[in-house]
Amino acid sequence: MIRKVISGNEAVALGVKLARVGVTGIYPITPQTTIIEKLAEMRAKGEIETEIVRVESEHSAMAATFGAALGGVRAFTATASQGLLYMHEMIWWVAGSRVPVVMVVGTRAVGAPWNIWNEHTDFTSERDSGWIMAFASNPQEALDLTLQAFRISEDERVFLPMMVGMDGFILSHTKTNVLIPDQEQVDDFLLPRRQPYVIDPEDPIGMGNIFPPEGYMRLRESIDLALRNSEDIIKEIGREYNKKINPLGDYSTLNVSYKLEDADYAIVLMGAWAGDAMEAVDTLREKGIKIGMLRIRYLRPWSEKEIRNALKDKRAVLVLDRSTSFGRGGGPLYVEVKSTISDIVPQIKGVVSGLGGVTVNKSELLYIFNKFVEGLKDDVIWYYPKEVGKIELRTPRDIE
Amino acid sequence: MSLGLREILNKHNGILSGTSACPGCPENMAMRMLGMGLGKDVVLVVVAGCSSVIQGNAPYNAYNFPTVNVAFAAGPATAAGLARAYKQRGKNVTVVVWAGDGGSADIGFASLSGAAERNDNILYLTVDNEAYMNSGGQRSGSTPFGAITTTTPEGKKENKKNLPLLMIAHNVPYVATASVGYPHDYIEKLKKAKQVEGFKYVHVLTPDPYGWLFDPSKTPEVAKLAVQTCYWPLFEYYNGKLSISSESLHCLDRRTRRPIRDFLSAQGRFKRLTEDQIKILEQYIDNVWEKLKSMLDNQ
């Protein structure tokens, strides 16, 4: 194992290398691009034997990855934003086919208007597609979760595709210290490729043709069951990962608690701003405010038990969303958390912020948390760190 | 070496009994011949279309090949992924994409073009019934001028998109056209395509009794008429060289062509064509042949 200063995207590319991926369907989109560039570079240097298919669109990237997985090899792709939405059809097709595939999403806003910066809406909009969905909070976790994703999706009790999200630019392009395991360690952790079936002339089967209604519905139910049952398997594989690869990581739970045990107030969020939020929590703790944080690491499966346990005796819970669910008055996390704990927590508030690259650092989070502890009047607010003028709809380009 | 009838019938049959095809379905015929041309060690990628239905309800499959069904625009890339996986595993498998004219000329064209440009080692088949027949017969980019469809009840106002010529422009190793009216020619072309390394494209005309409005017993006859009247040229493009297939050689000279009216009057979809419009269609066919002739002259 070595320690190296690398970006989130490099960490993912190294994960793909260490996982000995057979085929990668690649297409560039900001901020994911440097993952696939790194893979192409490693291939050119002969450092990996991965077959790279340089496709003409993200739809084809997912299709090529799907085809490769059906053909019996480990398959990977990466995307972001508009690209993820362009893949949407194939994302459902892959899950419906119950074939293990791994994808990393460098999260980013979705147009219109154009905005290349970070938010989680692209990622969260795939939450009903039948994929296992993890979200990293630093480059180390991006690498760790990528490696675990292959193991989880290829577990015969799961056999579902898995995507790993990481905040665009904030993680994808920022370099930090990352522990990189040795090939032997990864070989010991990752079992040889397993999948429910292989499309092969030796065993001629048909896949994906018309299913009668009841059969179709059964298949839908099997995806739901496999996803919900994957919770224990994720924890089991996480514990093995801690033991065999990263003793400093903590993957024995799906989600991560911070100073929650004795807390009266709890913050719930997902992704990179967890680091700043922990610092803000520390500052408030120094002032005697009993506050803690729950970081959602797995959006799917949604660990109802774990989340209820973590938040059960809190006076109030604040959910931070870096994504939108229009017309619902809150982000997807807010809606999920509310439906999970509304019977056991008297007050659940939501904040939507950080969209399209709006900077939310420790000081902004401190402001939000303070307001929350004082008692937010509204159930959900859209928080802007600085004064922003109204946008006239008739002339959307004129910002006061 | 060409095959005799007895020999053909002993070959691998691409289709099994119990398909959900309509009576007189040309795609059924084309699939049967696919097996005769390619034999075993084939994996089929079927994109959305009539062929996703013809194979029947899961868990059964009327295609005598391992089959992957995919969404409309995903065929060529899925096949590219499969082909790369087999390469990694050191297996010799012919990966075939089977798509209709809608899947090829319209919604799936970008991925078709991408796979051709990358010269992926796959065989792409377009089964062209000249409209979106699976959804009830709407116009496609491949519908000819003047044809009545459910979305062009007044007759289509634009000419057919010429996919085979577009594929030749992609500079791929092998492009061929075929018609289910001429099984020997089609099967020979499939056999040849199987031997070629890289991207292979075969475009088969599959006249649809229900969309074209003719009696289901007449499918092979109409498929032959399309070739005899030079509406549908049969040719092969291999290693940068074009050759006109023997069934179409008479079309090189306008005087020896059978009148296009024989093809038009055998079906109902052209019944609203006026004399002037027939001239436009004839002009289009002339243009296609002029292009082919100039390619022959320049090689």
PDB file of C-alpha atoms in Angstrom, chain A residues 69-192:
ATOM      1  CA  ALA A  69     -20.782  -7.197 -19.043  1.00  0.00           C
ATOM      2  CA  LEU A  70     -23.186  -9.543 -20.838  1.00  0.00           C
ATOM      3  CA  GLY A  71     -20.208 -10.955 -22.711  1.00  0.00           C
ATOM      4  CA  GLY A  72     -18.737 -12.049 -19.397  1.00  0.00           C
ATOM      5  CA  VAL A  73     -16.148  -9.465 -18.378  1.00  0.00           C
ATOM      6  CA  ARG A  74     -15.909  -6.814 -15.689  1.00  0.00           C
ATOM      7  CA  ALA A  75     -17.163  -3.554 -17.176  1.00  0.00           C
ATOM      8  CA  PHE A  76     -16.922   0.091 -16.145  1.00  0.00           C
ATOM      9  CA  THR A  77     -17.922   3.535 -17.330  1.00  0.00           C
ATOM     10  CA  ALA A  78     -18.094   7.044 -15.911  1.00  0.00           C
ATOM     11  CA  THR A  79     -20.279  10.037 -16.612  1.00  0.00           C
ATOM     12  CA  ALA A  80     -21.832  13.249 -15.303  1.00  0.00           C
ATOM     13  CA  SER A  81     -24.753  15.607 -15.671  1.00  0.00           C
ATOM     14  CA  GLN A  82     -26.261  15.739 -19.172  1.00  0.00           C
ATOM     15  CA  GLY A  83     -24.356  12.551 -19.972  1.00  0.00           C
ATOM     16  CA  LEU A  84     -26.016  10.685 -17.114  1.00  0.00           C
ATOM     17  CA  LEU A  85     -29.393  11.925 -18.295  1.00  0.00           C
ATOM     18  CA  TYR A  86     -28.565  10.886 -21.842  1.00  0.00           C
ATOM     19  CA  MET A  87     -27.778   7.402 -20.481  1.00  0.00           C
ATOM     20  CA  HIS A  88     -30.984   7.271 -18.503  1.00  0.00           C
ATOM     21  CA  GLU A  89     -32.702   4.790 -20.820  1.00  0.00           C
ATOM     22  CA  MET A  90     -29.764   2.381 -20.723  1.00  0.00           C
ATOM     23  CA  ILE A  91     -29.350   2.770 -16.960  1.00  0.00           C
ATOM     24  CA  TRP A  92     -32.789   1.259 -16.562  1.00  0.00           C
ATOM     25  CA  TRP A  93     -32.048  -1.357 -19.186  1.00  0.00           C
ATOM     26  CA  VAL A  94     -28.934  -2.522 -17.342  1.00  0.00           C
ATOM     27  CA  ALA A  95     -30.725  -2.762 -13.987  1.00  0.00           C
ATOM     28  CA  GLY A  96     -33.645  -4.614 -15.579  1.00  0.00           C
ATOM     29  CA  SER A  97     -31.150  -7.058 -17.043  1.00  0.00           C
ATOM     30  CA  ARG A  98     -29.705  -7.774 -13.578  1.00  0.00           C
ATOM     31  CA  VAL A  99     -26.164  -7.552 -14.894  1.00  0.00           C
ATOM     32  CA  PRO A 100     -23.290  -6.319 -12.690  1.00  0.00           C
ATOM     33  CA  VAL A 101     -21.804  -3.059 -14.001  1.00  0.00           C
ATOM     34  CA  VAL A 102     -19.975  -0.256 -12.191  1.00  0.00           C
ATOM     35  CA  MET A 103     -20.193   3.447 -12.992  1.00  0.00           C
ATOM     36  CA  VAL A 104     -18.780   6.551 -11.363  1.00  0.00           C
ATOM     37  CA  VAL A 105     -20.670   9.830 -11.585  1.00  0.00           C
ATOM     38  CA  GLY A 106     -18.825  13.126 -11.146  1.00  0.00           C
ATOM     39  CA  THR A 107     -21.876  15.067 -10.084  1.00  0.00           C
ATOM     40  CA  ARG A 108     -22.818  18.301 -11.803  1.00  0.00           C
ATOM     41  CA  ALA A 109     -25.768  20.590 -12.446  1.00  0.00           C
ATOM     42  CA  VAL A 110     -28.198  19.824 -15.252  1.00  0.00           C
ATOM     43  CA  GLY A 111     -29.169  22.421 -17.866  1.00  0.00           C
ATOM     44  CA  ALA A 112     -30.802  24.595 -18.949  1.00  0.00           C
ATOM     45  CA  PRO A 113     -29.064  26.970 -18.438  1.00  0.00           C
ATOM     46  CA  TRP A 114     -25.572  25.618 -18.911  1.00  0.00           C
ATOM     47  CA  ASN A 115     -23.691  25.198 -15.676  1.00  0.00           C
ATOM     48  CA  ILE A 116     -20.678  22.941 -15.334  1.00  0.00           C
ATOM     49  CA  TRP A 117     -20.381  23.118 -11.546  1.00  0.00           C
ATOM     50  CA  ASN A 118     -21.304  20.765  -8.802  1.00  0.00           C
ATOM     51  CA  GLU A 119     -24.649  19.679  -7.446  1.00  0.00           C
ATOM     52  CA  HIS A 120     -26.267  16.288  -6.877  1.00  0.00           C
ATOM     53  CA  THR A 121     -29.412  16.514  -8.971  1.00  0.00           C
ATOM     54  CA  ASP A 122     -28.055  14.391 -11.838  1.00  0.00           C
ATOM     55  CA  PHE A 123     -27.198  11.607  -9.382  1.00  0.00           C
ATOM     56  CA  THR A 124     -30.342  11.738  -7.272  1.00  0.00           C
ATOM     57  CA  SER A 125     -32.566  11.726 -10.353  1.00  0.00           C
ATOM     58  CA  GLU A 126     -31.512   8.100 -10.949  1.00  0.00           C
ATOM     59  CA  ARG A 127     -32.627   6.941  -7.509  1.00  0.00           C
ATOM     60  CA  ASP A 128     -35.519   4.808  -8.775  1.00  0.00           C
ATOM     61  CA  SER A 129     -33.614   3.047 -11.541  1.00  0.00           C
ATOM     62  CA  GLY A 130     -32.703  -0.115  -9.624  1.00  0.00           C
ATOM     63  CA  TRP A 131     -28.984   0.616  -9.183  1.00  0.00           C
ATOM     64  CA  ILE A 132     -27.128   0.486  -5.905  1.00  0.00           C
ATOM     65  CA  MET A 133     -26.085   4.082  -5.299  1.00  0.00           C
ATOM     66  CA  ALA A 134     -23.208   5.131  -3.067  1.00  0.00           C
ATOM     67  CA  PHE A 135     -21.841   8.637  -2.660  1.00  0.00           C
ATOM     68  CA  ALA A 136     -18.266   9.476  -1.696  1.00  0.00           C
ATOM     69  CA  SER A 137     -17.181  12.372   0.499  1.00  0.00           C
ATOM     70  CA  ASN A 138     -13.471  12.425  -0.356  1.00  0.00           C
ATOM     71  CA  PRO A 139     -11.117  10.954  -2.996  1.00  0.00           C
ATOM     72  CA  GLN A 140     -10.146   8.092  -0.682  1.00  0.00           C
ATOM     73  CA  GLU A 141     -13.748   7.069  -0.380  1.00  0.00           C
ATOM     74  CA  ALA A 142     -14.196   7.412  -4.156  1.00  0.00           C
ATOM     75  CA  LEU A 143     -11.459   4.795  -4.617  1.00  0.00           C
ATOM     76  CA  ASP A 144     -12.685   2.573  -1.779  1.00  0.00           C
ATOM     77  CA  LEU A 145     -16.306   2.633  -2.932  1.00  0.00           C
ATOM     78  CA  THR A 146     -15.322   1.978  -6.560  1.00  0.00           C
ATOM     79  CA  LEU A 147     -13.461  -1.163  -5.515  1.00  0.00           C
ATOM     80  CA  GLN A 148     -16.284  -2.259  -3.240  1.00  0.00           C
ATOM     81  CA  ALA A 149     -18.791  -1.578  -6.028  1.00  0.00           C
ATOM     82  CA  PHE A 150     -17.342  -4.362  -8.174  1.00  0.00           C
ATOM     83  CA  ARG A 151     -17.507  -6.801  -5.278  1.00  0.00           C
ATOM     84  CA  ILE A 152     -21.037  -5.756  -4.263  1.00  0.00           C
ATOM     85  CA  SER A 153     -22.571  -5.762  -7.730  1.00  0.00           C
ATOM     86  CA  GLU A 154     -20.980  -9.126  -8.547  1.00  0.00           C
ATOM     87  CA  ASP A 155     -22.208 -10.775  -5.343  1.00  0.00           C
ATOM     88  CA  GLU A 156     -24.691 -13.492  -6.262  1.00  0.00           C
ATOM     89  CA  ARG A 157     -27.066 -12.259  -3.573  1.00  0.00           C
ATOM     90  CA  VAL A 158     -27.120  -8.872  -5.314  1.00  0.00           C
ATOM     91  CA  PHE A 159     -26.403  -9.019  -9.064  1.00  0.00           C
ATOM     92  CA  LEU A 160     -27.313  -5.408  -9.641  1.00  0.00           C
ATOM     93  CA  PRO A 161     -25.334  -2.550 -11.186  1.00  0.00           C
ATOM     94  CA  MET A 162     -23.811   0.009  -8.851  1.00  0.00           C
ATOM     95  CA  MET A 163     -22.944   3.666  -9.277  1.00  0.00           C
ATOM     96  CA  VAL A 164     -20.656   5.754  -7.098  1.00  0.00           C
ATOM     97  CA  GLY A 165     -21.182   9.496  -6.976  1.00  0.00           C
ATOM     98  CA  MET A 166     -18.603  12.107  -6.101  1.00  0.00           C
ATOM     99  CA  ASP A 167     -18.891  15.872  -6.078  1.00  0.00           C
ATOM    100  CA  GLY A 168     -17.739  17.341  -9.367  1.00  0.00           C
ATOM    101  CA  PHE A 169     -14.560  19.446  -9.101  1.00  0.00           C
ATOM    102  CA  ILE A 170     -14.733  19.453  -5.293  1.00  0.00           C
ATOM    103  CA  LEU A 171     -13.595  15.817  -5.313  1.00  0.00           C
ATOM    104  CA  SER A 172     -13.005  15.008  -8.961  1.00  0.00           C
ATOM    105  CA  HIS A 173     -10.302  17.631  -9.419  1.00  0.00           C
ATOM    106  CA  THR A 174      -9.029  18.297  -5.897  1.00  0.00           C
ATOM    107  CA  LYS A 175      -5.938  16.406  -4.864  1.00  0.00           C
ATOM    108  CA  THR A 176      -5.562  14.906  -1.426  1.00  0.00           C
ATOM    109  CA  ASN A 177      -3.654  12.129   0.241  1.00  0.00           C
ATOM    110  CA  VAL A 178      -5.031   8.767  -0.833  1.00  0.00           C
ATOM    111  CA  LEU A 179      -4.013   5.316   0.344  1.00  0.00           C
ATOM    112  CA  ILE A 180      -3.633   3.159  -2.746  1.00  0.00           C
ATOM    113  CA  PRO A 181      -3.758  -0.578  -2.111  1.00  0.00           C
ATOM    114  CA  ASP A 182      -1.416  -3.043  -3.776  1.00  0.00           C
ATOM    115  CA  GLN A 183      -2.615  -5.268  -6.574  1.00  0.00           C
ATOM    116  CA  GLU A 184      -2.269  -8.348  -4.339  1.00  0.00           C
ATOM    117  CA  GLN A 185      -4.499  -6.792  -1.701  1.00  0.00           C
ATOM    118  CA  VAL A 186      -7.185  -6.021  -4.283  1.00  0.00           C
ATOM    119  CA  ASP A 187      -6.877  -9.444  -5.917  1.00  0.00           C
ATOM    120  CA  ASP A 188      -7.419 -10.963  -2.499  1.00  0.00           C
ATOM    121  CA  PHE A 189     -10.505  -8.809  -1.898  1.00  0.00           C
ATOM    122  CA  LEU A 190     -12.103  -8.902  -5.354  1.00  0.00           C
ATOM    123  CA  LEU A 191     -13.253 -12.361  -6.335  1.00  0.00           C
ATOM    124  CA  PRO A 192     -13.188 -13.438  -9.987  1.00  0.00           C
TER     125      PRO A 192
END
